[in-house]
Amino acid sequence: MALRFALMIDPVASDDRRESFDDAFTVVDPLGPALPLGELSAQRGDGVFESLGVVDGHAQEVGPHLDRLAHSAHLLDLPAPNAAQWRAAIARVAAEAGPGESVIKLILSRGIEEGSSPTAWVTLATAPENTRARTEGVRVVTLDRGYQLDVPGRAPWLLLGAKTLSYAVNMAAIREAKRRGADDAVFVTTDGYVLEAPTASVILRLGDRFVTPEPAAGILHGTTQRSLFAHLAQRGFSTVYEPVLLSDLRTADAAWLLSSVRLAAPISAVDGVEKTVDRDLTDELNAYLLSPRD
Amino acid sequence: MALRFALMIDPVASDDRRESFDDAFTVVDPLGPALPLGELSAQRGDGVFESLGVVDGHAQEVGPHLDRLAHSAHLLDLPAPNAAQWRAAIARVAAEAGPGESVIKLILSRGIEEGSSPTAWVTLATAPENTRARTEGVRVVTLDRGYQLDVPGRAPWLLLGAKTLSYAVNMAAIREAKRRGADDAVFVTTDGYVLEAPTASVILRLGDRFVTPEPAAGILHGTTQRSLFAHLAQRGFSTVYEPVLLSDLRTADAAWLLSSVRLAAPISAVDGVEKTVDRDLTDELNAYLLSPRD
C-alpha cells in the first residue's frame, strides 16, 4: 500500500469551533521525510490509529471511525481529537482518492519526546487486491492471546480495547499464521474464548443468528461488524454479542473476518479443518459493504 | 531527552565484513524530518530497540546490548543486524557525547510499508537527571501484566521476550503508577509472580542472596542486571535466577529497579508500604554501574 497522498494535521482543541481548519493542515510528500526521529509513534508505538475504506471517493463510516479514535485516545490519555477537524481532513484526503478502492489511515501520536502536543496525520493509499479473500475466503489458525477473558476489565493499562500503534504482536501473529500455511489468525483467550483477528473482527452464523464476541473482552468494537449487524438486523436476522467459544467457531454454519478494507472475508478453514463458504451470502454482504455508508 | 545527534544507518547483511561502514551512515538533523509516514515503526511499532547508557563518552555494555538487539530481531523475523556495523555506529555517536551521562538509542524497524529492507538509526540525547531516583529511590505499584507465568513459553507470537517498539502498554503502566501516586510500576503475572518494570529489571536482596525473575518468564534479560550480578558474584554474593513471588518482593530485605540509564534505583515503597532503602549499598552499586563497562 504505497502512500499516494498525505496531510499533516496540527491538532486543535476538541472544543475549537473554527469554521475552517485549512490552516491546520499541511500537504506533505507521502514518500519523503516527514517525522523527526524523536517521534513517539516511531520510538514507542505510542499513539492510536484508524483505517477507513474508501470506495469511489466516498470514505466509509467516518463517524464510527472518529468515535473509536476518540475512545482509543481516551484510553491512552491523549487529548480528545476535534471531530470536525478530522472530518475536514478526511474530506480533503478522500477528494484525492479517485475511482476504485482506497485506504485512508488516521494517526494520532503522542508527539515528539518532551514535546507538548500530539502529532497527527492522514494518509491515502490504493487498497490491496482483496477479491480472492472475499470470494474463496481465508484460512485461519487460532492463536492464544495469552490472557483470560476476565483480564481486560480489571487491567485497563493493558490497553486491550484501544487501537494503538503498538501492533508488533498483531503482525507477529499474522506471520505465525503464514508459517503454518494459513492466511490469517484468530486470537483466543487462554480459557478458550474467541476474541478477534489481528486486524479484523470475527462473526459467526449459527442458523438465523449472527454472533460476535462482546467488545468487553478487550477487543476492538469493529466498525464494519457494527455496520453489517445493522444491515443483517434490517434483513430480519438476529444479531447478538455474547461470549464465543472456540468450539462455536469450529461448528458454526459459517464465519467471516470483517474489516474496513478487506470487508467480509469468509473463513474457509480453522486450524486446517475446512469450513463451508457461503458464496452467495458473502457476495451480498460485500455488495452492501461496498455501497456508500456513513 | 531532546535528541542532540542522530545517524541513519543503511543496514548491511550480517555477514558483510567490509572494513569501514562510513558510507552506510548518514548524519541527519536530530530534530528535523527524517522518517517517511509509511515507516512501519511509526505505523505499527514494528521494530526493536536498545537504550545504552553513556558515561563521559563511554558507551556501556555495547556487546550485551547488541546481543539483545539481535535476539529481539530474531523474535520479530527481522534480518540479523551486522554487529560490526552497529558497533561502528555506536562509536561514531558516542564520540559526540562529551562529559556527563548520555543515552544512545538503537532502533531497527521493519522499514517502509512494501519496502524490502529495514530502516535503522541511532540517536544521542542527554540523560535525564536521575540522582533522586538513585538515592531516595522509587515508589512502585504492582500491576497485573495479564498473563500467567507459563504463557510466554508456549505463545512466542506475543513477543514477550523481545524489546519491541510496541511500548504503548509500558507507557500506560507508568501513567497508571503516577495516577496512584507512585513513580513506577512492577508487572506481575495473574498467578502472582514478579516480572519486570515497564523499562527496568527487578532484583531483590534476600540475606546474602540476590534474586531476579527468570528471563523465560517473558521478560527482557536486563543488561544492567546481568552486569550487576557478575559484579555481586565477584564480591562473594550468591546471585540467582528463580521464580519470584509478589510476597518475596514485599518481604525482601531490599529491592532495586535496574536499567541502563537510571541504573540502580532502590524501591522505597511497594503498593504504598514503605521499604527500607540501603543507601550505602546502593551508592556502591551505582558507582560500579557508572564505571566504564564493556
XYZ file of C-alpha atoms in Angstrom, chain A residues 43 113-114, chain B residues 1-6 52 54 93 97 101-105 122-128 261:
26
model
C 10.093 5.203 19.230
C 9.572 13.263 23.122
C 9.432 16.134 25.628
C 15.579 13.812 26.380
C 15.852 16.139 23.392
C 17.957 14.475 20.722
C 21.395 16.019 20.165
C 22.804 13.921 17.362
C 21.451 11.278 15.004
C 22.546 2.323 26.184
C 26.948 6.609 28.025
C 27.623 8.628 18.012
C 28.567 12.655 23.713
C 25.698 10.971 31.240
C 24.003 10.468 27.893
C 21.705 7.957 26.246
C 22.293 6.221 22.938
C 19.250 4.622 21.395
C 20.984 5.692 16.283
C 20.320 8.763 18.402
C 22.130 10.598 21.187
C 20.429 12.535 23.976
C 21.467 13.947 27.322
C 20.371 11.584 30.107
C 17.606 12.812 32.394
C 20.280 4.863 32.083
